[in-house]
Amino acid sequence: MPEAQHEHGMMTNRSHDEAERQNNVRTLRQSLLRKFASGSREQFYREIKPAYEKQKGAPLDDYRQIREEMLKGTYMKFQMGFHRVVQELMFESLVSPVEEQLPDLIQRSKDMEQNLGTLELDPDLELPRYITAVDIHCQPGGFTAEHCEDDIAAGAIYDRAIHIYNSGSSGMTDMAGRIVTQYLDAIFPELQPIRILDMGCTIGQSTAAYVKRWPDADVHAIDVGPALLRYGHARAEALGHKIHFSQQSAEHTQFEDGSFDLITSNILAHETSTKAWPAIIKECHRLLRPGGIMIHADLPQLNEVDPYRQFIYTNETHYNNEPFWTKFRTLDLKKVTTDAGFLPENVIRDFSQVKGGKDQAKIDAAIETSRSAGHGAPAGSPLGMAFIIGIKE
Amino acid sequence: MTEEKKIKLPRVAKGPRPMMFEDEANDILLSMNVSLLNELIVTRQRLDAVERVLESKKRYEPSRCERVHAR
Ligand SMILES: C[S@@+](CC[C@H](N)C(=O)[O-])C[C@H]1O[C@@H](n2cnc3c(N)ncnc32)[C@H](O)[C@@H]1O
């Protein structure tokens, strides 16, 4: 039985059947995808690769070629087809209850206000094309859609989606943020940020980890999706987390120079573009005070994983509406960071190696599922998280 | 106050829908299959809930099903 998701005052209610439908999707996703993933990996190493290399007399080490070879068989087609269907079913199971309860959810989001944190929206903000071109992750309506006044639907859907999507068995939804705080604790034990900015916060579920780790800090969170932010604000109020949400693009924010001691982002990078990411890093450089730290967590770049994993990663582009994924994964992140003004000696590329924290068992379980789904990074990086870190001179 | 119109949320994601098989019909059949599988599990869980309520109560109250499975 999977651990139930942490409930809070903004959660969409579910009938017995609605809850079962969502739980099943989660189980299908985890168990079947895991089986498929290990099945196809085995097929690759046992049959496809040796057969190809014997026949051609050359190594099979280009992910595009691997894709071509893998898709000649039925197994991989089923795996990818299945992936896509489960993703669609997931959103189907999530959208109906939210649609049914939308007016009530909107009312609840207003009643939740206790002036702990704040919310600032900018209706004139120009939405980046890389976000609006397709509905990323196949979430109908994407990150930015608004269906009515004071809409919170995208956030409500996302809140339950992360629990289904989270490969881990845990009910924690701020785990990604905790991986960052544990990592920072390990390499910067002295760090005591006073002002923190989380970029691409979605509904602030990872931001919550920073509030918990540094309760006295002033925590800001930005995103471009208005419905995500409204929901995120109400959710944070419901959970008693003091977060200041605002609708701003990370490429260009309204904050003053040197405003922050710590800037974070979690899986924002690969959803931007090869043009936007350098702009975001420049903005970080501007926003950090001297000695301030930025840390961006995402999956590893292509040249950091073996060819088979390259193939698995680039698959996302095809079945999960991630149009910029593959191109982004070829960017030289260190170069982008030094080009933005960070001194080479102040730039770190590293992989999460969290051990011995109090959530170790849960993190290990998540790592295991994530690994078997083919999301693993090079050895020594448990959750497959890769960090790019810059310290302002 | 005027009667509020029910807001419809989109069900289909914007962007091209990738097809894995040469014949699209196979992709569609796969979709149907997995959806049916999911609904079958929901139905069995519901049946399980009904049985548990029946076992514990002389009189059947459908609302009790809502509380049977941990969510
Ligand atoms: C995958 S989500 C991030 C999830 C979240 N940080 C977490 O920890 O789970 C990517 C988010 O980045 C946002 N985003 C994309 N481009 C952005 C930009 N230029 N500025 C701010 N937010 C952006 C999207 O709207 C989306 O909510």
CSV table of C-alpha atoms and ligand atoms in Angstrom, one decimal:
chain,number,residue,atom,x,y,z
A,1,MET,CA,0.0,0.0,0.0
A,2,PRO,CA,1.6,3.3,-1.0
A,3,GLU,CA,2.0,5.9,1.6
A,4,ALA,CA,-0.9,8.3,1.5
A,5,GLN,CA,-0.2,11.9,0.4
A,6,HIS,CA,0.1,14.5,3.0
A,7,GLU,CA,-3.3,16.2,3.1
A,8,HIS,CA,-3.8,19.9,3.8
A,9,GLY,CA,-6.6,22.4,3.7
A,10,MET,CA,-6.3,23.1,-0.1
A,11,MET,CA,-6.4,19.6,-1.3
A,12,THR,CA,-9.2,18.6,-3.8
A,13,ASN,CA,-11.6,16.2,-2.2
A,14,ARG,CA,-12.0,12.8,-3.7
A,15,SER,CA,-14.8,10.2,-3.6
A,16,HIS,CA,-13.9,6.6,-3.0
A,17,ASP,CA,-13.7,5.8,-6.7
A,18,GLU,CA,-11.9,9.0,-7.7
A,19,ALA,CA,-9.2,8.3,-5.1
A,20,GLU,CA,-8.9,4.7,-6.2
A,21,ARG,CA,-8.6,5.8,-9.8
A,22,GLN,CA,-5.7,8.1,-8.9
A,23,ASN,CA,-4.1,5.5,-6.7
A,24,ASN,CA,-4.2,2.9,-9.4
A,25,VAL,CA,-2.6,5.2,-11.9
A,26,ARG,CA,0.2,5.6,-9.4
A,27,THR,CA,0.6,1.9,-8.9
A,28,LEU,CA,0.4,1.3,-12.7
A,29,ARG,CA,3.0,3.9,-13.2
A,30,GLN,CA,5.3,2.6,-10.6
A,31,SER,CA,5.1,-1.2,-11.0
A,32,LEU,CA,4.5,-1.6,-14.7
A,33,LEU,CA,6.9,1.1,-15.8
A,34,ARG,CA,9.5,-0.3,-13.6
A,35,LYS,CA,9.1,-3.7,-15.1
A,36,PHE,CA,9.1,-2.3,-18.6
A,37,ALA,CA,12.2,-0.2,-17.9
A,38,SER,CA,14.2,-3.1,-16.6
A,39,GLY,CA,12.9,-5.3,-19.4
A,40,SER,CA,14.0,-3.0,-22.1
A,41,ARG,CA,17.3,-2.3,-20.5
A,42,GLU,CA,18.0,-6.0,-20.4
A,43,GLN,CA,16.9,-6.4,-24.0
A,44,PHE,CA,19.3,-3.7,-25.0
A,45,TYR,CA,22.4,-5.1,-23.2
A,46,ARG,CA,21.6,-8.8,-23.9
A,47,GLU,CA,20.3,-8.8,-27.4
A,48,ILE,CA,20.2,-5.5,-29.3
A,49,LYS,CA,23.6,-4.1,-28.5
A,50,PRO,CA,25.6,-7.4,-29.1
A,51,ALA,CA,23.7,-8.2,-32.2
A,52,TYR,CA,24.2,-4.8,-33.7
A,53,GLU,CA,27.9,-4.7,-32.9
A,54,LYS,CA,28.5,-8.1,-34.2
A,55,GLN,CA,26.8,-7.3,-37.5
A,56,LYS,CA,28.3,-3.8,-38.0
A,57,GLY,CA,31.6,-4.3,-36.3
A,58,ALA,CA,31.1,-0.9,-34.6
A,59,PRO,CA,29.9,0.1,-31.2
A,60,LEU,CA,26.3,1.0,-30.6
A,61,ASP,CA,26.9,4.1,-28.6
A,62,ASP,CA,24.9,6.9,-30.2
A,63,TYR,CA,21.5,7.5,-28.5
A,64,ARG,CA,19.8,8.2,-31.8
A,65,GLN,CA,21.0,4.9,-33.3
A,66,ILE,CA,20.0,3.2,-30.0
A,67,ARG,CA,16.5,4.6,-30.4
A,68,GLU,CA,16.3,3.4,-33.9
A,69,GLU,CA,17.4,-0.1,-33.0
A,70,MET,CA,15.1,-0.3,-29.9
A,71,LEU,CA,12.1,0.9,-31.8
A,72,LYS,CA,12.5,-1.9,-34.3
A,73,GLY,CA,11.0,-4.3,-31.7
A,74,THR,CA,7.6,-4.4,-30.2
A,75,TYR,CA,8.7,-4.2,-26.6
A,76,MET,CA,10.0,-0.6,-26.6
A,77,LYS,CA,6.9,0.5,-28.6
A,78,PHE,CA,4.7,-0.9,-25.9
A,79,GLN,CA,6.8,0.7,-23.2
A,80,MET,CA,6.6,4.1,-24.7
A,81,GLY,CA,3.0,3.8,-25.7
A,82,PHE,CA,2.2,2.7,-22.2
A,83,HIS,CA,4.1,5.6,-20.7
A,84,ARG,CA,2.1,8.0,-22.7
A,85,VAL,CA,-1.2,6.4,-21.8
A,86,VAL,CA,-0.5,6.3,-18.1
A,87,GLN,CA,0.5,10.0,-18.3
A,88,GLU,CA,-2.8,10.8,-19.9
A,89,LEU,CA,-4.8,8.7,-17.5
A,90,MET,CA,-3.1,10.4,-14.7
A,91,PHE,CA,-4.4,13.8,-15.8
A,92,GLU,CA,-7.8,12.4,-16.6
A,93,SER,CA,-8.1,11.1,-13.1
A,94,LEU,CA,-7.0,14.4,-11.7
A,95,VAL,CA,-8.9,16.9,-13.8
A,96,SER,CA,-12.5,15.6,-13.1
A,97,PRO,CA,-12.5,16.1,-9.3
A,98,VAL,CA,-10.9,19.5,-9.7
A,99,GLU,CA,-13.4,20.6,-12.3
A,100,GLU,CA,-16.3,19.4,-10.2
A,101,GLN,CA,-15.1,21.4,-7.1
A,102,LEU,CA,-13.5,24.4,-8.8
A,103,PRO,CA,-15.9,27.1,-7.4
A,104,ASP,CA,-15.5,25.6,-3.9
A,105,LEU,CA,-11.7,25.3,-4.3
A,106,ILE,CA,-11.5,28.9,-5.4
A,107,GLN,CA,-13.6,30.0,-2.4
A,108,ARG,CA,-11.4,27.9,-0.1
A,109,SER,CA,-8.3,29.5,-1.5
A,110,LYS,CA,-9.6,32.9,-0.5
A,111,ASP,CA,-10.7,31.7,3.0
A,112,MET,CA,-7.3,30.3,3.5
A,113,GLU,CA,-5.7,33.7,3.7
A,114,GLN,CA,-4.0,34.4,7.0
A,115,ASN,CA,-1.5,37.0,5.8
A,116,LEU,CA,1.4,34.8,6.6
A,117,GLY,CA,3.0,35.1,3.2
A,118,THR,CA,2.0,37.2,0.2
A,119,LEU,CA,0.9,36.8,-3.4
A,120,GLU,CA,1.6,39.3,-6.2
A,121,LEU,CA,0.4,38.6,-9.8
A,122,ASP,CA,1.3,40.5,-12.9
A,123,PRO,CA,-1.4,40.1,-15.6
A,124,ASP,CA,0.9,41.9,-18.1
A,125,LEU,CA,3.7,39.5,-17.8
A,126,GLU,CA,4.7,38.1,-21.2
A,127,LEU,CA,4.6,34.3,-20.9
A,128,PRO,CA,7.7,32.6,-22.3
A,129,ARG,CA,7.1,30.6,-25.5
A,130,TYR,CA,8.9,27.5,-24.3
A,131,ILE,CA,6.2,27.2,-21.6
A,132,THR,CA,3.2,27.9,-23.8
A,133,ALA,CA,4.1,26.1,-27.0
A,134,VAL,CA,2.9,22.7,-25.8
A,135,ASP,CA,1.4,21.5,-22.5
A,136,ILE,CA,4.5,20.3,-20.8
A,137,HIS,CA,4.3,16.9,-19.1
A,138,CYS,CA,1.0,16.5,-20.9
A,139,GLN,CA,-0.9,18.5,-18.2
A,140,PRO,CA,-3.9,19.7,-20.1
A,141,GLY,CA,-3.8,23.5,-20.0
A,142,GLY,CA,-0.2,23.4,-19.1
A,143,PHE,CA,1.4,25.6,-16.4
A,144,THR,CA,-0.1,28.8,-17.5
A,145,ALA,CA,-3.8,28.4,-18.4
A,146,GLU,CA,-6.5,30.4,-16.7
A,147,HIS,CA,-10.0,29.2,-17.1
A,148,CYS,CA,-11.9,31.7,-14.9
A,149,GLU,CA,-11.4,34.6,-12.5
A,150,ASP,CA,-9.1,33.7,-9.6
A,151,ASP,CA,-8.5,30.2,-11.2
A,152,ILE,CA,-6.4,27.8,-9.2
A,153,ALA,CA,-7.1,24.6,-11.3
A,154,ALA,CA,-3.6,24.1,-12.7
A,155,GLY,CA,-2.2,24.2,-9.1
A,156,ALA,CA,-4.8,21.9,-7.7
A,157,ILE,CA,-4.2,19.4,-10.4
A,158,TYR,CA,-0.4,19.6,-10.0
A,159,ASP,CA,-0.6,19.1,-6.3
A,160,ARG,CA,-2.1,15.7,-6.6
A,161,ALA,CA,-0.1,14.9,-9.8
A,162,ILE,CA,3.3,15.2,-8.0
A,163,HIS,CA,2.2,12.6,-5.6
A,164,ILE,CA,1.3,10.2,-8.4
A,165,TYR,CA,4.3,11.2,-10.4
A,166,ASN,CA,6.8,11.1,-7.6
A,167,SER,CA,8.6,7.9,-8.2
A,168,GLY,CA,9.3,7.6,-4.5
A,169,SER,CA,7.0,5.7,-2.1
A,170,SER,CA,6.8,8.6,0.3
A,171,GLY,CA,4.0,11.0,1.0
A,172,MET,CA,6.5,13.8,1.2
A,173,THR,CA,6.1,16.3,-1.6
A,174,ASP,CA,8.9,18.6,-0.6
A,175,MET,CA,11.5,15.8,-1.0
A,176,ALA,CA,13.2,17.5,-4.0
A,177,GLY,CA,13.7,20.6,-1.8
A,178,ARG,CA,15.1,18.5,1.0
A,179,ILE,CA,17.6,16.9,-1.3
A,180,VAL,CA,18.8,20.4,-2.0
A,181,THR,CA,18.9,21.4,1.7
A,182,GLN,CA,20.7,18.2,2.7
A,183,TYR,CA,23.2,18.8,0.0
A,184,LEU,CA,23.8,22.4,0.9
A,185,ASP,CA,24.2,21.4,4.6
A,186,ALA,CA,26.9,18.9,3.6
A,187,ILE,CA,29.0,21.3,1.5
A,188,PHE,CA,28.2,24.7,3.0
A,189,PRO,CA,27.7,23.9,6.7
A,190,GLU,CA,28.0,27.6,7.6
A,191,LEU,CA,25.2,28.7,5.3
A,192,GLN,CA,22.6,30.8,7.1
A,193,PRO,CA,20.6,32.5,4.3
A,194,ILE,CA,18.5,35.5,5.3
A,195,ARG,CA,16.8,36.0,1.9
A,196,ILE,CA,16.0,33.1,-0.4
A,197,LEU,CA,14.6,33.0,-3.9
A,198,ASP,CA,13.1,29.8,-5.4
A,199,MET,CA,12.7,30.1,-9.2
A,200,GLY,CA,10.1,28.1,-11.1
A,201,CYS,CA,8.4,27.2,-7.8
A,202,THR,CA,5.2,25.9,-9.4
A,203,ILE,CA,3.0,25.5,-6.2
A,204,GLY,CA,5.9,25.9,-3.8
A,205,GLN,CA,6.1,22.3,-2.8
A,206,SER,CA,9.9,22.3,-2.8
A,207,THR,CA,10.1,25.9,-1.5
A,208,ALA,CA,8.5,24.5,1.7
A,209,ALA,CA,11.7,22.6,2.4
A,210,TYR,CA,13.6,25.9,2.5
A,211,VAL,CA,11.1,27.5,4.9
A,212,LYS,CA,11.4,24.5,7.2
A,213,ARG,CA,15.2,24.4,7.0
A,214,TRP,CA,15.7,28.2,7.5
A,215,PRO,CA,12.5,29.3,9.4
A,216,ASP,CA,13.8,32.8,10.0
A,217,ALA,CA,14.7,33.5,6.4
A,218,ASP,CA,12.6,35.7,4.1
A,219,VAL,CA,11.6,33.2,1.4
A,220,HIS,CA,10.5,34.4,-2.1
A,221,ALA,CA,9.1,32.1,-4.8
A,222,ILE,CA,8.5,33.0,-8.4
A,223,ASP,CA,6.8,31.3,-11.3
A,224,VAL,CA,5.0,32.5,-14.5
A,225,GLY,CA,1.8,30.5,-14.0
A,226,PRO,CA,-0.9,32.6,-12.3
A,227,ALA,CA,-3.2,29.7,-11.3
A,228,LEU,CA,-0.2,27.8,-9.9
A,229,LEU,CA,0.8,30.8,-7.8
A,230,ARG,CA,-2.7,31.4,-6.4
A,231,TYR,CA,-3.0,27.8,-5.4
A,232,GLY,CA,0.6,27.7,-4.1
A,233,HIS,CA,-0.1,30.8,-1.9
A,234,ALA,CA,-3.3,29.3,-0.5
A,235,ARG,CA,-1.5,25.9,0.0
A,236,ALA,CA,1.4,27.6,1.9
A,237,GLU,CA,-1.1,29.5,4.1
A,238,ALA,CA,-2.9,26.3,4.8
A,239,LEU,CA,0.3,24.6,5.8
A,240,GLY,CA,1.5,27.5,7.8
A,241,HIS,CA,4.5,28.2,5.5
A,242,LYS,CA,5.5,31.8,5.1
A,243,ILE,CA,6.4,32.3,1.5
A,244,HIS,CA,6.2,35.4,-0.7
A,245,PHE,CA,4.9,34.3,-4.1
A,246,SER,CA,5.1,36.5,-7.2
A,247,GLN,CA,4.5,36.1,-10.9
A,248,GLN,CA,7.8,36.9,-12.5
A,249,SER,CA,10.0,35.4,-15.1
A,250,ALA,CA,13.3,34.1,-13.8
A,251,GLU,CA,14.9,35.6,-16.9
A,252,HIS,CA,14.2,39.1,-15.7
A,253,THR,CA,12.8,39.9,-12.2
A,254,GLN,CA,11.8,43.0,-10.4
A,255,PHE,CA,14.1,42.4,-7.4
A,256,GLU,CA,17.0,44.7,-6.8
A,257,ASP,CA,20.7,43.9,-7.4
A,258,GLY,CA,22.2,41.8,-4.6
A,259,SER,CA,18.8,40.9,-3.0
A,260,PHE,CA,19.5,37.3,-2.1
A,261,ASP,CA,21.8,35.1,-0.1
A,262,LEU,CA,20.5,31.9,-1.8
A,263,ILE,CA,18.8,31.3,-5.1
A,264,THR,CA,17.4,27.8,-5.9
A,265,SER,CA,15.6,26.1,-8.7
A,266,ASN,CA,14.4,22.6,-9.0
A,267,ILE,CA,13.9,21.0,-12.4
A,268,LEU,CA,13.3,24.4,-13.9
A,269,ALA,CA,16.4,24.4,-16.1
A,270,HIS,CA,15.4,21.7,-18.7
A,271,GLU,CA,12.0,23.3,-19.2
A,272,THR,CA,13.5,26.6,-20.3
A,273,SER,CA,15.4,27.0,-23.5
A,274,THR,CA,19.0,27.3,-24.6
A,275,LYS,CA,18.4,31.0,-24.8
A,276,ALA,CA,16.5,31.5,-21.6
A,277,TRP,CA,18.8,29.5,-19.4
A,278,PRO,CA,21.8,31.8,-19.9
A,279,ALA,CA,19.6,34.8,-19.2
A,280,ILE,CA,18.4,33.2,-16.0
A,281,ILE,CA,21.9,32.5,-14.8
A,282,LYS,CA,22.8,36.2,-15.6
A,283,GLU,CA,19.8,37.2,-13.6
A,284,CYS,CA,21.0,35.1,-10.7
A,285,HIS,CA,24.4,36.7,-10.8
A,286,ARG,CA,22.8,40.1,-10.6
A,287,LEU,CA,20.4,39.1,-7.7
A,288,LEU,CA,23.0,37.5,-5.5
A,289,ARG,CA,24.8,39.5,-2.9
A,290,PRO,CA,28.6,39.0,-2.8
A,291,GLY,CA,29.2,35.6,-1.3
A,292,GLY,CA,25.7,34.5,-2.1
A,293,ILE,CA,25.0,31.1,-3.6
A,294,MET,CA,22.8,29.8,-6.4
A,295,ILE,CA,22.0,26.1,-6.8
A,296,HIS,CA,20.0,24.6,-9.6
A,297,ALA,CA,18.9,21.0,-9.5
A,298,ASP,CA,18.0,19.0,-12.5
A,299,LEU,CA,18.8,15.7,-14.2
A,300,PRO,CA,22.3,15.2,-15.5
A,301,GLN,CA,23.3,16.5,-19.0
A,302,LEU,CA,23.6,14.0,-21.8
A,303,ASN,CA,27.4,13.7,-21.8
A,304,GLU,CA,27.2,12.8,-18.1
A,305,VAL,CA,25.4,9.6,-18.6
A,306,ASP,CA,26.0,6.4,-20.6
A,307,PRO,CA,24.5,6.1,-24.2
A,308,TYR,CA,21.6,4.0,-23.0
A,309,ARG,CA,20.5,6.5,-20.4
A,310,GLN,CA,20.9,9.2,-23.1
A,311,PHE,CA,18.4,7.3,-25.1
A,312,ILE,CA,16.1,7.0,-22.1
A,313,TYR,CA,16.4,10.7,-21.3
A,314,THR,CA,15.8,11.9,-24.8
A,315,ASN,CA,12.7,9.7,-24.9
A,316,GLU,CA,10.9,12.3,-22.7
A,317,THR,CA,10.9,14.6,-25.7
A,318,HIS,CA,8.8,12.1,-27.5
A,319,TYR,CA,6.3,10.8,-25.1
A,320,ASN,CA,6.1,13.4,-22.5
A,321,ASN,CA,5.8,16.8,-24.3
A,322,GLU,CA,9.2,18.1,-23.3
A,323,PRO,CA,10.2,19.9,-26.5
A,324,PHE,CA,13.3,21.5,-25.2
A,325,TRP,CA,14.6,18.6,-23.2
A,326,THR,CA,17.1,17.1,-25.6
A,327,LYS,CA,18.6,20.4,-26.8
A,328,PHE,CA,18.9,21.7,-23.3
A,329,ARG,CA,20.7,18.6,-22.3
A,330,THR,CA,23.6,19.4,-24.6
A,331,LEU,CA,24.3,22.8,-23.1
A,332,ASP,CA,27.6,23.2,-21.4
A,333,LEU,CA,26.2,24.4,-18.0
A,334,LYS,CA,29.6,25.4,-16.6
A,335,LYS,CA,30.4,27.6,-19.5
A,336,VAL,CA,27.0,29.2,-19.4
A,337,THR,CA,27.6,30.0,-15.7
A,338,THR,CA,31.1,31.5,-16.2
A,339,ASP,CA,29.8,33.4,-19.3
A,340,ALA,CA,27.2,35.0,-16.9
A,341,GLY,CA,30.0,36.4,-14.8
A,342,PHE,CA,30.7,33.7,-12.1
A,343,LEU,CA,34.4,33.1,-11.7
A,344,PRO,CA,35.4,29.6,-12.8
A,345,GLU,CA,36.7,28.7,-9.4
A,346,ASN,CA,33.3,29.6,-8.0
A,347,VAL,CA,31.3,27.2,-10.2
A,348,ILE,CA,30.6,23.7,-9.1
A,349,ARG,CA,29.0,20.8,-11.0
A,350,ASP,CA,28.1,18.0,-8.7
A,351,PHE,CA,25.6,15.2,-8.1
A,352,SER,CA,23.5,14.6,-5.0
A,353,GLN,CA,25.0,12.2,-2.6
A,354,VAL,CA,22.8,12.4,0.3
A,355,LYS,CA,23.4,9.9,3.0
A,356,GLY,CA,22.4,9.4,6.6
A,357,GLY,CA,19.7,12.1,6.8
A,358,LYS,CA,16.6,11.4,8.8
A,359,ASP,CA,14.6,10.7,5.7
A,360,GLN,CA,17.2,8.3,4.3
A,361,ALA,CA,14.9,5.3,4.0
A,362,LYS,CA,12.3,7.3,2.1
A,363,ILE,CA,15.0,8.9,-0.1
A,364,ASP,CA,16.5,5.5,-0.8
A,365,ALA,CA,13.1,4.1,-1.8
A,366,ALA,CA,12.6,7.0,-4.2
A,367,ILE,CA,16.1,6.5,-5.6
A,368,GLU,CA,15.5,2.8,-6.2
A,369,THR,CA,12.2,3.5,-8.1
A,370,SER,CA,13.8,6.3,-10.0
A,371,ARG,CA,16.8,4.2,-10.9
A,372,SER,CA,14.7,1.3,-12.1
A,373,ALA,CA,12.7,3.7,-14.2
A,374,GLY,CA,15.9,4.5,-16.0
A,375,HIS,CA,16.3,7.9,-14.5
A,376,GLY,CA,19.5,7.1,-12.7
A,377,ALA,CA,22.6,9.3,-13.1
A,378,PRO,CA,26.2,8.2,-12.9
A,379,ALA,CA,27.4,6.2,-10.0
A,380,GLY,CA,27.4,8.1,-6.8
A,381,SER,CA,24.4,10.2,-7.5
A,382,PRO,CA,21.5,8.5,-5.7
A,383,LEU,CA,18.5,10.4,-7.0
A,384,GLY,CA,20.1,11.2,-10.2
A,385,MET,CA,20.0,14.9,-9.3
A,386,ALA,CA,22.7,17.1,-10.8
A,387,PHE,CA,23.5,20.5,-9.4
A,388,ILE,CA,25.0,23.5,-10.9
A,389,ILE,CA,26.2,25.8,-8.2
A,390,GLY,CA,27.6,29.3,-8.4
A,391,ILE,CA,29.0,31.5,-5.7
A,392,LYS,CA,29.0,35.2,-6.3
A,393,GLU,CA,32.4,36.8,-6.1
B,1,MET,CA,-26.3,36.8,-8.2
B,2,THR,CA,-26.5,35.1,-11.6
B,3,GLU,CA,-26.4,31.4,-11.9
B,4,GLU,CA,-22.7,30.5,-12.5
B,5,LYS,CA,-21.9,28.5,-15.6
B,6,LYS,CA,-19.9,25.4,-14.9
B,7,ILE,CA,-16.3,25.8,-15.9
B,8,LYS,CA,-15.0,23.2,-18.3
B,9,LEU,CA,-11.3,22.2,-17.9
B,10,PRO,CA,-9.4,20.8,-20.9
B,11,ARG,CA,-8.9,17.1,-21.0
B,12,VAL,CA,-6.3,16.9,-23.8
B,13,ALA,CA,-2.8,18.3,-23.7
B,14,LYS,CA,-1.7,20.7,-26.4
B,15,GLY,CA,1.1,19.4,-28.6
B,16,PRO,CA,1.5,16.5,-31.0
B,17,ARG,CA,0.3,13.1,-29.7
B,18,PRO,CA,3.1,10.6,-30.5
B,19,MET,CA,2.1,7.3,-32.0
B,20,MET,CA,4.4,4.4,-31.4
B,21,PHE,CA,3.0,1.8,-33.8
B,22,GLU,CA,2.9,1.9,-37.6
B,23,ASP,CA,-0.8,1.5,-37.5
B,24,GLU,CA,-2.4,4.2,-35.2
B,25,ALA,CA,-5.2,1.8,-34.4
B,26,ASN,CA,-2.7,-0.1,-32.2
B,27,ASP,CA,-2.0,3.0,-30.1
B,28,ILE,CA,-5.7,3.6,-29.7
B,29,LEU,CA,-6.3,0.0,-28.7
B,30,LEU,CA,-3.5,0.3,-26.2
B,31,SER,CA,-5.1,3.4,-24.7
B,32,MET,CA,-8.5,1.7,-24.5
B,33,ASN,CA,-7.0,-1.3,-22.9
B,34,VAL,CA,-5.2,0.5,-20.2
B,35,SER,CA,-8.2,2.8,-19.4
B,36,LEU,CA,-10.3,-0.3,-19.1
B,37,LEU,CA,-7.8,-2.0,-16.9
B,38,ASN,CA,-7.8,1.1,-14.6
B,39,GLU,CA,-11.6,1.1,-14.5
B,40,LEU,CA,-11.7,-2.6,-13.7
B,41,ILE,CA,-9.5,-2.1,-10.7
B,42,VAL,CA,-11.7,0.8,-9.5
B,43,THR,CA,-14.7,-1.4,-9.8
B,44,ARG,CA,-13.1,-4.2,-7.9
B,45,GLN,CA,-12.0,-1.9,-5.2
B,46,ARG,CA,-15.6,-0.6,-5.0
B,47,LEU,CA,-16.8,-4.2,-4.8
B,48,ASP,CA,-14.4,-4.8,-2.0
B,49,ALA,CA,-15.6,-1.8,-0.2
B,50,VAL,CA,-19.3,-2.9,-0.6
B,51,GLU,CA,-18.4,-6.4,0.8
B,52,ARG,CA,-16.7,-4.9,3.8
B,53,VAL,CA,-19.6,-2.7,4.6
B,54,LEU,CA,-22.1,-5.5,4.2
B,55,GLU,CA,-20.0,-7.7,6.4
B,56,SER,CA,-19.8,-5.2,9.2
B,57,LYS,CA,-23.4,-3.9,9.0
B,58,LYS,CA,-26.8,-5.5,8.9
B,59,ARG,CA,-28.1,-2.7,6.8
B,60,TYR,CA,-26.2,-1.5,3.7
B,61,GLU,CA,-25.4,2.2,3.7
B,62,PRO,CA,-23.6,3.3,0.5
B,63,SER,CA,-22.0,6.3,2.1
B,64,ARG,CA,-19.9,3.9,4.3
B,65,CYS,CA,-18.1,2.8,1.2
B,66,GLU,CA,-16.5,6.2,0.9
B,67,ARG,CA,-14.6,5.5,4.1
B,68,VAL,CA,-13.4,2.0,3.5
B,69,HIS,CA,-10.1,2.4,1.6
B,70,ALA,CA,-7.4,4.5,3.0
B,71,ARG,CA,-6.8,7.5,0.8
C,1,LIG,C1,8.8,21.3,-13.5
C,1,LIG,S1,8.3,22.7,-12.8
C,1,LIG,C2,9.2,22.9,-11.3
C,1,LIG,C3,8.8,22.2,-10.2
C,1,LIG,C4,9.2,22.6,-8.8
C,1,LIG,N1,10.3,23.6,-8.8
C,1,LIG,C5,9.5,21.4,-7.9
C,1,LIG,O1,10.3,21.5,-7.1
C,1,LIG,O2,8.8,20.4,-8.1
C,1,LIG,C6,8.9,24.0,-13.8
C,1,LIG,C7,8.2,25.3,-13.4
C,1,LIG,O3,9.0,26.4,-13.9
C,1,LIG,C8,8.1,27.4,-14.3
C,1,LIG,N2,8.9,28.3,-15.3
C,1,LIG,C9,9.3,28.0,-16.5
C,1,LIG,N3,9.9,29.0,-17.1
C,1,LIG,C10,10.0,30.0,-16.1
C,1,LIG,C11,10.5,31.3,-16.0
C,1,LIG,N4,11.2,31.8,-17.1
C,1,LIG,N5,10.4,32.0,-14.9
C,1,LIG,C12,9.7,31.5,-13.8
C,1,LIG,N6,9.2,30.2,-13.8
C,1,LIG,C13,9.3,29.5,-15.0
C,1,LIG,C14,6.9,26.7,-14.9
C,1,LIG,O4,5.8,27.5,-15.0
C,1,LIG,C15,6.8,25.5,-14.0
C,1,LIG,O5,5.9,25.8,-12.9
